[in-house]
Short mmCIF file of C-alpha atoms and ligand atoms in Angstrom, two decimals:
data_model
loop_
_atom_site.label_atom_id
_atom_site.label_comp_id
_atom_site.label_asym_id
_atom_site.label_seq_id
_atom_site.Cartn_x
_atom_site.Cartn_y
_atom_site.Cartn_z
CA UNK A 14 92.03 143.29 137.83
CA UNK A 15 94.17 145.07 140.33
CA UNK A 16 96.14 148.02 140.77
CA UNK A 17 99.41 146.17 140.43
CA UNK A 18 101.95 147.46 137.94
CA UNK A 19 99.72 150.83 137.02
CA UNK A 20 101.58 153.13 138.92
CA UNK A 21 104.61 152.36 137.75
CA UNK A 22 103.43 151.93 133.86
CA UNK A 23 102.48 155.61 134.46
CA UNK A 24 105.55 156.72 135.73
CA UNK A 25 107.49 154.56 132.72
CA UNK A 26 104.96 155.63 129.87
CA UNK A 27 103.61 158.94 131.37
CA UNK A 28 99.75 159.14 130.70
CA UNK A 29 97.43 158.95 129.24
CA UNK A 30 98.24 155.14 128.35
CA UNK A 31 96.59 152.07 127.82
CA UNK A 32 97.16 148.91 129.44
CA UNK A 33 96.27 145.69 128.41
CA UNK A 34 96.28 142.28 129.79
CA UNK A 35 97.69 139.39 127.62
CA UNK A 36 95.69 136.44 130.32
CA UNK A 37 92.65 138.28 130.21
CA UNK A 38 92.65 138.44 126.29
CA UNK A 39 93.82 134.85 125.96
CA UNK A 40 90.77 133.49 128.31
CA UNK A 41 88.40 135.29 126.72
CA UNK A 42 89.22 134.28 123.13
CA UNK A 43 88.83 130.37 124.32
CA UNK A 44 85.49 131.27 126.45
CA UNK A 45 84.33 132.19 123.25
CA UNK A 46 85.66 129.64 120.76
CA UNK A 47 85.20 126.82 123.41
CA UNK A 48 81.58 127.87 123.77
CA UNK A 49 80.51 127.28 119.83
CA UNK A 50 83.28 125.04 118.25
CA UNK A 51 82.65 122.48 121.66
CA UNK A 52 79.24 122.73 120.14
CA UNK A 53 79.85 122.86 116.37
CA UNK A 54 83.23 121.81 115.44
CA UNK A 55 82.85 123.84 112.50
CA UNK A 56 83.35 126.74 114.34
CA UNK A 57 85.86 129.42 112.56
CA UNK A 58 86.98 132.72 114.52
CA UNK A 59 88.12 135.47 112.98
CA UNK A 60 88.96 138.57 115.69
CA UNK A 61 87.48 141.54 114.42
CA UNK A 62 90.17 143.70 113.93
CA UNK A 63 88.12 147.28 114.11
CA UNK A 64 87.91 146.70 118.26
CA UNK A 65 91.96 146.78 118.37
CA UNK A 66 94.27 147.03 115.17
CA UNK A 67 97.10 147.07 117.89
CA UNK A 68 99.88 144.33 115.91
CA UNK A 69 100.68 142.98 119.45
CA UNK A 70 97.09 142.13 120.70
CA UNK A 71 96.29 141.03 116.32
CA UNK A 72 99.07 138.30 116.67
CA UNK A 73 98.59 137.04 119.90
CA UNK A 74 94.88 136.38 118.78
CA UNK A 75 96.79 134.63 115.68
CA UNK A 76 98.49 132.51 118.27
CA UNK A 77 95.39 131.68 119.25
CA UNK A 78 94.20 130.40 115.90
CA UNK A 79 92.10 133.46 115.01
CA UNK A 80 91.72 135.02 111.55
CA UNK A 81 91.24 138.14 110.68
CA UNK A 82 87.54 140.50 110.21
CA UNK A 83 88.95 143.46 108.32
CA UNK A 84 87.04 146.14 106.98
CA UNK A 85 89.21 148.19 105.29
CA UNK A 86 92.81 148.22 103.39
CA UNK A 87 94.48 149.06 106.19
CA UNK A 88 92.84 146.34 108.34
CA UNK A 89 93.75 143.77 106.06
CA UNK A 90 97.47 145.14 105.25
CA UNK A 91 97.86 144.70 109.27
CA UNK A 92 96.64 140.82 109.17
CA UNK A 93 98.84 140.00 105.94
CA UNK A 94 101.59 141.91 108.41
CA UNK A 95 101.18 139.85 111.18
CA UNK A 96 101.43 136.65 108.80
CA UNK A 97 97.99 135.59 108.47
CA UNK A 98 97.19 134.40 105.33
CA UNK A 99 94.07 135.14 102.54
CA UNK A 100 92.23 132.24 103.25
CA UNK A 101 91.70 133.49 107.23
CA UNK A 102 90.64 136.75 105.80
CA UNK A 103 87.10 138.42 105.27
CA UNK A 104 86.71 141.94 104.21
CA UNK A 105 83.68 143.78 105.04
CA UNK A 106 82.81 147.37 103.89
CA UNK A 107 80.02 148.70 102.18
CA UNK A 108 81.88 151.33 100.38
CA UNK A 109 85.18 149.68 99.15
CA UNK A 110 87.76 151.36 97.04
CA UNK A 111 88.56 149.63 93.89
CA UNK A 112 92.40 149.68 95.74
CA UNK A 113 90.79 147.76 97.98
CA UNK A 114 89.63 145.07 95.83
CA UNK A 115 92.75 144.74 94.08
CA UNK A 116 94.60 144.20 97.56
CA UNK A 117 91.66 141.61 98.65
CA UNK A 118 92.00 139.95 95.01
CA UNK A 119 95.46 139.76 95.14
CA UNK A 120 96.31 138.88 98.79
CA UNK A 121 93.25 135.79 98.37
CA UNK A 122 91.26 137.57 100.92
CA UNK A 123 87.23 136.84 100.98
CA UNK A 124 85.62 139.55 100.10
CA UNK A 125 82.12 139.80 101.75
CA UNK A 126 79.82 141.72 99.23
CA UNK A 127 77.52 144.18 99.95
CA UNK A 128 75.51 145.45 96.57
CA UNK A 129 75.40 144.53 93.14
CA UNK A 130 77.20 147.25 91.76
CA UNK A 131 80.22 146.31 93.97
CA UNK A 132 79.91 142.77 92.88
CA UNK A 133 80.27 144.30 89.02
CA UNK A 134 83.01 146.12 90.11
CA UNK A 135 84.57 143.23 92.00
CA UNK A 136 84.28 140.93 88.86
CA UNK A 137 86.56 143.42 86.75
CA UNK A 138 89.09 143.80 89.04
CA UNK A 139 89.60 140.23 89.88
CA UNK A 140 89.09 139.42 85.98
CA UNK A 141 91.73 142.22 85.07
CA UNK A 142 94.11 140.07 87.69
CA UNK A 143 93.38 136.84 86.28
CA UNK A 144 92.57 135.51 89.47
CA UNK A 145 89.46 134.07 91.23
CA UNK A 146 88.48 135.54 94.44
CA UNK A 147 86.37 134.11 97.09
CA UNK A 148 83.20 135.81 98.06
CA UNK A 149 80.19 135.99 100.38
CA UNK A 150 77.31 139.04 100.14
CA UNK A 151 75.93 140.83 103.33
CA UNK A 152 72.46 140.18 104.11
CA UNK A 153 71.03 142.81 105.79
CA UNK A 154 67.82 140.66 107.87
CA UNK A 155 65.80 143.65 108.60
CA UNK A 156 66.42 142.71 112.59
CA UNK A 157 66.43 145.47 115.62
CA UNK A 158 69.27 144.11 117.41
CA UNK A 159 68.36 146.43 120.31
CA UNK A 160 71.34 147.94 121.01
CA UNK A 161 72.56 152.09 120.57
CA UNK A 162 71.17 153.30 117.30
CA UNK A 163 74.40 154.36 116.06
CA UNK A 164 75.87 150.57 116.68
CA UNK A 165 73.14 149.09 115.18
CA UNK A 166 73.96 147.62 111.74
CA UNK A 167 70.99 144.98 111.16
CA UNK A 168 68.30 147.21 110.75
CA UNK A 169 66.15 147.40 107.31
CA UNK A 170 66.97 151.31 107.32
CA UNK A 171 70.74 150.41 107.81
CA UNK A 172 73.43 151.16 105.22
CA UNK A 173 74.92 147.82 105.22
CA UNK A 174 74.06 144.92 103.01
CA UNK A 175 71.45 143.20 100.84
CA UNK A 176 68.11 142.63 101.62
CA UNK A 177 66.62 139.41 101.25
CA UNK A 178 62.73 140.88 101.56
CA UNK A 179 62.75 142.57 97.80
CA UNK A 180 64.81 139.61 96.24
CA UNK A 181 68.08 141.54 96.13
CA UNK A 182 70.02 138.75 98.33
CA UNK A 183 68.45 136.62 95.89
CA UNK A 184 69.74 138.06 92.76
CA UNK A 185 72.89 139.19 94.17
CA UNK A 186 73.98 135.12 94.13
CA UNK A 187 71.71 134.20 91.07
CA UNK A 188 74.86 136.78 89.35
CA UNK A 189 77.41 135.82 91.04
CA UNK A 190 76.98 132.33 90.06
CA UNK A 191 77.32 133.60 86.26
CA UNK A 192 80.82 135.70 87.39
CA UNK A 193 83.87 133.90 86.00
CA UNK A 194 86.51 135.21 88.29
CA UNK A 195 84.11 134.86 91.43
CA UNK A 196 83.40 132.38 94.11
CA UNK A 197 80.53 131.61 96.35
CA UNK A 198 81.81 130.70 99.89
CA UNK A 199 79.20 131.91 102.05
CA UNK A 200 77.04 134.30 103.77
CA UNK A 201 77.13 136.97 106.04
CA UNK A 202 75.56 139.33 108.50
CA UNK A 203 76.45 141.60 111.43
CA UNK A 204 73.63 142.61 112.99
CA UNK A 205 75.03 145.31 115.37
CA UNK A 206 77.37 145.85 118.64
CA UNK A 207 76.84 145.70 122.15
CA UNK A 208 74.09 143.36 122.05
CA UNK A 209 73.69 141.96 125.25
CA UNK A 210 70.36 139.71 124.47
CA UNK A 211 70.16 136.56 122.14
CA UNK A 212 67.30 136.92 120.95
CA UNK A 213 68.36 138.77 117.71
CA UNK A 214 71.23 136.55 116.87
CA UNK A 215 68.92 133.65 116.86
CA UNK A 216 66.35 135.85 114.49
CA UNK A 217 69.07 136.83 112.37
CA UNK A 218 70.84 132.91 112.18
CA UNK A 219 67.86 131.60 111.47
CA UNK A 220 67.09 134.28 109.05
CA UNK A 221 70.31 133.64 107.29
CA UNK A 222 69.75 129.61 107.44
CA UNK A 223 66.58 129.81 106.05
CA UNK A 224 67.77 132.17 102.88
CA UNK A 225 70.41 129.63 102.53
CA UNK A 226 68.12 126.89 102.15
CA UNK A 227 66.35 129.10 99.45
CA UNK A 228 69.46 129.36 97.88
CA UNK A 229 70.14 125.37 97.86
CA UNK A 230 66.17 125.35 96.64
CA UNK A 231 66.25 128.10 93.43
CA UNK A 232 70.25 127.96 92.88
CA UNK A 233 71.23 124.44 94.21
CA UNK A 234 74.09 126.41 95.86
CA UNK A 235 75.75 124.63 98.44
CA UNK A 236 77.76 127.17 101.06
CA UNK A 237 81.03 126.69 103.14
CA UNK A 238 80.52 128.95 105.58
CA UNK A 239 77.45 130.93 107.41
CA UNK A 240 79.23 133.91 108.83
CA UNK A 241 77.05 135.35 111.95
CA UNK A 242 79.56 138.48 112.44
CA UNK A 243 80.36 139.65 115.71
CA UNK A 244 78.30 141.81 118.30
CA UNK A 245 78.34 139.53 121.90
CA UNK A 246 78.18 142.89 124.22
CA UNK A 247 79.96 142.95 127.78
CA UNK A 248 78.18 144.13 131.10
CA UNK A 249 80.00 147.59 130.94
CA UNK A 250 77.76 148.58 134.40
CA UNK A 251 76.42 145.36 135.83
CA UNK A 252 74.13 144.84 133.75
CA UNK A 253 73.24 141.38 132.72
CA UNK A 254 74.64 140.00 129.41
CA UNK A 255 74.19 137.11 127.26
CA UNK A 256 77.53 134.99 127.83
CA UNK A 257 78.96 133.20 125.35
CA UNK A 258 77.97 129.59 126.47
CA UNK A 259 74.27 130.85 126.62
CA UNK A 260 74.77 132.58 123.24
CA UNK A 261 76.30 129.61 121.39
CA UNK A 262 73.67 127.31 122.89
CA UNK A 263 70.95 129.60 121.70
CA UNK A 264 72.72 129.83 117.97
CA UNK A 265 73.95 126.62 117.46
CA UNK A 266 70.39 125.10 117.92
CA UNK A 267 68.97 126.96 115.27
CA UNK A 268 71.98 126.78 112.97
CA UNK A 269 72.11 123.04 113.30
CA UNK A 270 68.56 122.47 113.16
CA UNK A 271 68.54 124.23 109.31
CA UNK A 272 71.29 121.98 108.73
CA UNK A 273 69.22 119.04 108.63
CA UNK A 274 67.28 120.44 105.92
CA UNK A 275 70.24 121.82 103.89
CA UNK A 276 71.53 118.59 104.03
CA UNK A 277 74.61 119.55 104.56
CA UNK A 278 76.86 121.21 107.40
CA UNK A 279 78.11 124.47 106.44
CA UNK A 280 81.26 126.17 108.30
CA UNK A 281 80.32 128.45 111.26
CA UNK A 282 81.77 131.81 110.91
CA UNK A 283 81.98 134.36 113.76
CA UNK A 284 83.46 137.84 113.76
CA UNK A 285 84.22 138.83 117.82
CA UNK A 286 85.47 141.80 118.78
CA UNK A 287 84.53 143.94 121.45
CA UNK A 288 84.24 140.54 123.55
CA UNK A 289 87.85 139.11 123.09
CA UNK A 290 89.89 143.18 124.05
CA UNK A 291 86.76 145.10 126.14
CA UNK A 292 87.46 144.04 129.15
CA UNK A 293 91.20 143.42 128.73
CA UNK A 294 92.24 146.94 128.73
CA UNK A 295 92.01 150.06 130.93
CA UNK A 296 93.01 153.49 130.14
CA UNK A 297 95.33 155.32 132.88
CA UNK A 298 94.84 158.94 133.15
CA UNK A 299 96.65 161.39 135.67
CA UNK A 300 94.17 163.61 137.23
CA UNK A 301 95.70 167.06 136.52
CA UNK A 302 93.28 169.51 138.94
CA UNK A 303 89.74 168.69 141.10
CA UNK A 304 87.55 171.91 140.81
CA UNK A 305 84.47 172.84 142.85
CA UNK A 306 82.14 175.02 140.79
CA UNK A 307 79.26 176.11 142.35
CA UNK A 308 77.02 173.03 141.03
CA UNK A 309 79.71 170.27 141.40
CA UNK A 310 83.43 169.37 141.88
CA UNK A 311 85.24 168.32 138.56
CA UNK A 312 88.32 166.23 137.89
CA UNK A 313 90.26 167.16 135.22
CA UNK A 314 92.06 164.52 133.50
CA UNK A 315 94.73 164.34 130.85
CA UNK A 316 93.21 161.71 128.86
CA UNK A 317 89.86 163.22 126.60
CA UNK A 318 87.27 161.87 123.54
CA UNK A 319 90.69 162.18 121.55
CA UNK A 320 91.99 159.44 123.68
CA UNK A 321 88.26 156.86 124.22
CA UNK A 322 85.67 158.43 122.52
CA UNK A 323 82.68 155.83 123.66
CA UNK A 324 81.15 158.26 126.15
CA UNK A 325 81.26 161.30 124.37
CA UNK A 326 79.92 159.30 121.14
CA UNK A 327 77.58 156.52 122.66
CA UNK A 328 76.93 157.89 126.01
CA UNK A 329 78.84 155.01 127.02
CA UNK A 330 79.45 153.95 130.38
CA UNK A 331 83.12 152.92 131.68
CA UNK A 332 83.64 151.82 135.49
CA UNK A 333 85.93 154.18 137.03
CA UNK A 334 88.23 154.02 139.77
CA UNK A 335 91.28 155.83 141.70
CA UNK A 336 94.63 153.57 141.93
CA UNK A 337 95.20 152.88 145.69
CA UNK A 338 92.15 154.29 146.53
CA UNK A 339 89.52 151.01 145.14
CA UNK A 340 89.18 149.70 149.36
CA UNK A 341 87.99 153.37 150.38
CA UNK A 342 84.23 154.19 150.79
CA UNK A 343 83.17 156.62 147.52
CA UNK A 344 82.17 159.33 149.74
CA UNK A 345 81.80 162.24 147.09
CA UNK A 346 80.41 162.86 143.75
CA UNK A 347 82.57 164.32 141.01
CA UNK A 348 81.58 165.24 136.94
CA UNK A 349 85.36 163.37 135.27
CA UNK A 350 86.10 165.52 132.81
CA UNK A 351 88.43 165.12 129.60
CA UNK A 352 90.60 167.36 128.48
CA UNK A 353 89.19 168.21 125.48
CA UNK A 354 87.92 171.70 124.20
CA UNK A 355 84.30 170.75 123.93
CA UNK A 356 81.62 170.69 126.96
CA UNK A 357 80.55 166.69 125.74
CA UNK A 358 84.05 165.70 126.87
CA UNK A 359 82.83 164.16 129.80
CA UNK A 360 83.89 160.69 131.04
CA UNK A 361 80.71 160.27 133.79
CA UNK A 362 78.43 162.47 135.41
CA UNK A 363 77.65 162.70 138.93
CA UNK A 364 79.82 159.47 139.44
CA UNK A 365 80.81 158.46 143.41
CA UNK A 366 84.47 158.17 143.68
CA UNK A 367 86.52 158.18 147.15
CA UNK A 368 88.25 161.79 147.77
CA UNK A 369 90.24 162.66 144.62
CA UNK A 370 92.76 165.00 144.65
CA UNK A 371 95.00 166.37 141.30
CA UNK A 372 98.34 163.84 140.93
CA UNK A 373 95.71 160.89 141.52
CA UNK A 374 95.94 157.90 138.80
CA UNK A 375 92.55 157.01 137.13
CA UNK A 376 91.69 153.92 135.84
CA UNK A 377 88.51 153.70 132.81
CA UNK A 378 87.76 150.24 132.97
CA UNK A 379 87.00 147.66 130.33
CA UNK A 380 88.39 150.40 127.61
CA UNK A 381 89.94 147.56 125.42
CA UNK A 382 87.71 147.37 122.81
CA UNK A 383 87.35 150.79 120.31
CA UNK A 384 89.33 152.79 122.78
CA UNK A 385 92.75 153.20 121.41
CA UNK A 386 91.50 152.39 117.78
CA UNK A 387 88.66 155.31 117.66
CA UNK A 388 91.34 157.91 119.33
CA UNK A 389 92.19 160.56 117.48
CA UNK A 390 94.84 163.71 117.67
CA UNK A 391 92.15 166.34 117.96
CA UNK A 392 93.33 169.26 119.61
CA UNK A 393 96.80 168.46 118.50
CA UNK A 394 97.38 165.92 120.99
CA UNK A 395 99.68 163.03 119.83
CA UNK A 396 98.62 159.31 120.36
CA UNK A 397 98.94 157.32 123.42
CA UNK A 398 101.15 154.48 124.13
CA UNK A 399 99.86 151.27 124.35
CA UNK A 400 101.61 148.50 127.26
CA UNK A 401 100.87 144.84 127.16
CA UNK A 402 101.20 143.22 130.92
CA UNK A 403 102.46 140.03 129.98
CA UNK A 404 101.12 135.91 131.30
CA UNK A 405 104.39 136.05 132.95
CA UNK A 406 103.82 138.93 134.93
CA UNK A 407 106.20 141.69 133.14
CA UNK A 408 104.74 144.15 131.29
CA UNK A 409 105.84 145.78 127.89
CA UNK A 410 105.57 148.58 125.88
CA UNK A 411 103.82 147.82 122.25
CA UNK A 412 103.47 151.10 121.30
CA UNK A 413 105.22 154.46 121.64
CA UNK A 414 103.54 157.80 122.74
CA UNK A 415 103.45 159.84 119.55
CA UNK A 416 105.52 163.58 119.61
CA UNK A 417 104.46 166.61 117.94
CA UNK A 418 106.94 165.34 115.16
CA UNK A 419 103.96 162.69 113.72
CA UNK A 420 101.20 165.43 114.16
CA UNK A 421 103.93 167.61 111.42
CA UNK A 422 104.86 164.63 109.34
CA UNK A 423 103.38 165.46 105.69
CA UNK A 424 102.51 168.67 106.14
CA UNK A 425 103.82 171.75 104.30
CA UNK A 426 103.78 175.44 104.86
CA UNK A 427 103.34 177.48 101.07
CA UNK A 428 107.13 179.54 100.91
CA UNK A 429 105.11 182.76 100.65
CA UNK A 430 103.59 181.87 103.78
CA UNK A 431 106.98 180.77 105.71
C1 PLP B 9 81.35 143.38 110.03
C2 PLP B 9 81.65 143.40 111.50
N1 PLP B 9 81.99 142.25 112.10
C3 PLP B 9 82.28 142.21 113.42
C4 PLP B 9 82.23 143.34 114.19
C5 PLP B 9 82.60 143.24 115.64
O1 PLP B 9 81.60 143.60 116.49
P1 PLP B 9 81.81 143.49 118.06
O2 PLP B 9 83.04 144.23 118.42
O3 PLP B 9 80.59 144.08 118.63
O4 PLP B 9 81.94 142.02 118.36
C6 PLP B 9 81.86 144.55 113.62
C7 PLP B 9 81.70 145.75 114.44
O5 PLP B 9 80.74 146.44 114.46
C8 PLP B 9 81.58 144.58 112.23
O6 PLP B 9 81.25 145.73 111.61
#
């Protein structure tokens, strides 16, 4: 990506801002989809909305014929917005309010399941609606998906989902086939993010083939859809990744191998996030000062972990560079700091930049994915806008900078304290 159109975004939106690319999302949505459904024609994508809620970059992914991941109320309120409808819905969470489940039952949303008790509670609310909702349960496959602990989900000692060693996967369907008001679509798992090696999402498709041949064997339950979540990681520093050609070829094998036992050819569900917005969006940050401390020279931006929070949570590493500056040699070695109150709010340590001086325009690379949607207001800073450069080459704004008027909004000062 180049420089084109980021000084003047920053003078138009001030900073910090992100920028996203409508080509760059567009290509890599049909990379992905091209590589499993030219594969498996049963291929069904549904953009996982946690990476980017943003309702521009949700309906141009509708555009694109993707549903909708969702894992909470909100999530799914913003795909009904955007005009998707229940059917191209899941809803994964493994603590769901019962307001939830009433807007999932209602809206004809699948809900993916994730322990018994929530499949009791799921039965009442749907039965108290009349209605009969669609439903799959989480299997948790016990798999390291070798990835940041805090990102991994697919672990036995994770919080998320049913376990199939134990026979709780097992009985989880055995009652649901008894529920009046409930379903059986499918299955599910989502193994973890980042994941930049195959190898697990083979283990865990074939782990999830092979339970649903157990489940055609003891139940004679026939599925429409194995979901294999999301998780495809990108190469954030060079690193080699899995693409998603190699990925699909790896999956599809062992998902249409099972088939042949099942006897039958179930959908193939696949939850993508981080993939489809990573590296389609860069966050622009003004560098306000450059500081030389006896140990090392600092630039101090205006953007902070309130604004991308991956390296201050993950350790996560974002390519940086200087607008105008990306042809000169990075002769010196700067800490880039965020703004934040807190010594952790560091963007990169030690990292080799050309000469940087304050009033200098910083770009953090491949900040699509949980940038804007993990930002926060913490230190009373409002939101960033969000700009979407257009296929035609214009660029638009998709979502104002917030004022101190939203941080006040609901709030209320006691009289006696006025
Ligand atoms: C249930 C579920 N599906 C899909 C995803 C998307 O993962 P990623 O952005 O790594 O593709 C997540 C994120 O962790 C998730 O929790």
């Amino acid at each position: 990506m180049d420089d084109r159109f980021l000084e003047e975004i920053a003078a138009d939106s001030g900073t910090p801002v992100y920028v996203y690319y409508e080509d760059r999302i567009i290509r890599n949505y049909r990379v992905f989809r091209d590589a499993f459904a030219g594969r498996y024609p049963k291929t069904k994508i549904l953009y996982a909305y946690k990476a980017n809620t943003s309702l521009a970059l949700c309906a141009l992914l509708k555009k694109e014929g993707a549903g909708a991941d969702t894992v909470s109320g909100g999530e799914i309120e913003t795909a009904l917005k955007i005009g998707l409808a229940g059917k191209d819905i899941i809803y994964s969470s493994n603590s769901k309010t019962v307001e939830e489940l009433r807007l999932a039952v209602d809206s004809g949303v699948t809900v993916n399941v994730d322990s018994l008790e929530e499949l009791e509670q799921l039965e009442l609310v749907a039965a108290k609606r009349k209605k009969t909702t669609s439903i799959s349960f989480r299997i948790n496959p016990g798999i390291d998906p070798k990835t940041h602990p805090k990102i991994a989900t697919g672990l036995k000692s994770s919080k998320f989902g049913l376990h199939i060693v134990g026979g709780s996967a097992l009985e989880a369907y055995r009652r649901a086939k008894e529920m009046k008001h409930l379903e059986i679509a499918g299955i599910h798992t989502h193994i973890g993010s980042q994941i930049t090696d195959a190898s697990p999402f083979v283990e865990a498709a074939d782990k999830l083939m092979e339970f649903a041949a157990l489940l055609k064997k003891e139940l004679e339950m026939r599925l429409d859809y194995v979901d294999l979540g999301g998780g495809l990681g990108i190469p954030y520093h060079n690193e080699k990744a899995v693409t998603p050609d190699e990925l699909a070829q790896a999956v599809v094998s062992v998902v249409t191998e099972w088939t042949k036992s099942l006897g039958y050819e179930p959908e193939l569900w696949l939850e993508p996030g981080r993939y489809i917005v990573a590296n389609a969006g860069l966050l622009l940050s003004r560098v306000q000062t450059v500081k030389t401390t006896p140990c090392k020279k600092i630039i101090n931006l205006d953007a902070g972990f309130n604004t991308l929070i991956r390296p201050a949570m993950y350790d996560a590493y974002h390519r940086i560079t200087v607008v105008g500056k990306t042809g000169e040699t990075a002769s010196e070695k700067y800490d880039v700091a965020g703004s934040v109150c807190e010594s952790g709010d560091i963007f990169a340590k030690d990292r080799e930049l050309p000469k940087t001086e304050a009033g200098d325009l910083i770009v953090i690379h491949d900040a699509g994915a949980y940038g804007y949607a993990m930002a926060s207001r913490y230190n009373s800073r409002p939101m960033p806008p969000e700009v979407l450069i257009r296929k035609n080459g214009t660029y638009e704004n998709i979502r104002e900078r917030e004022t101190m008027k939203d941080l006040y909004r609901g709030q209320k000062i006691p009289k006696d304290l006025l």
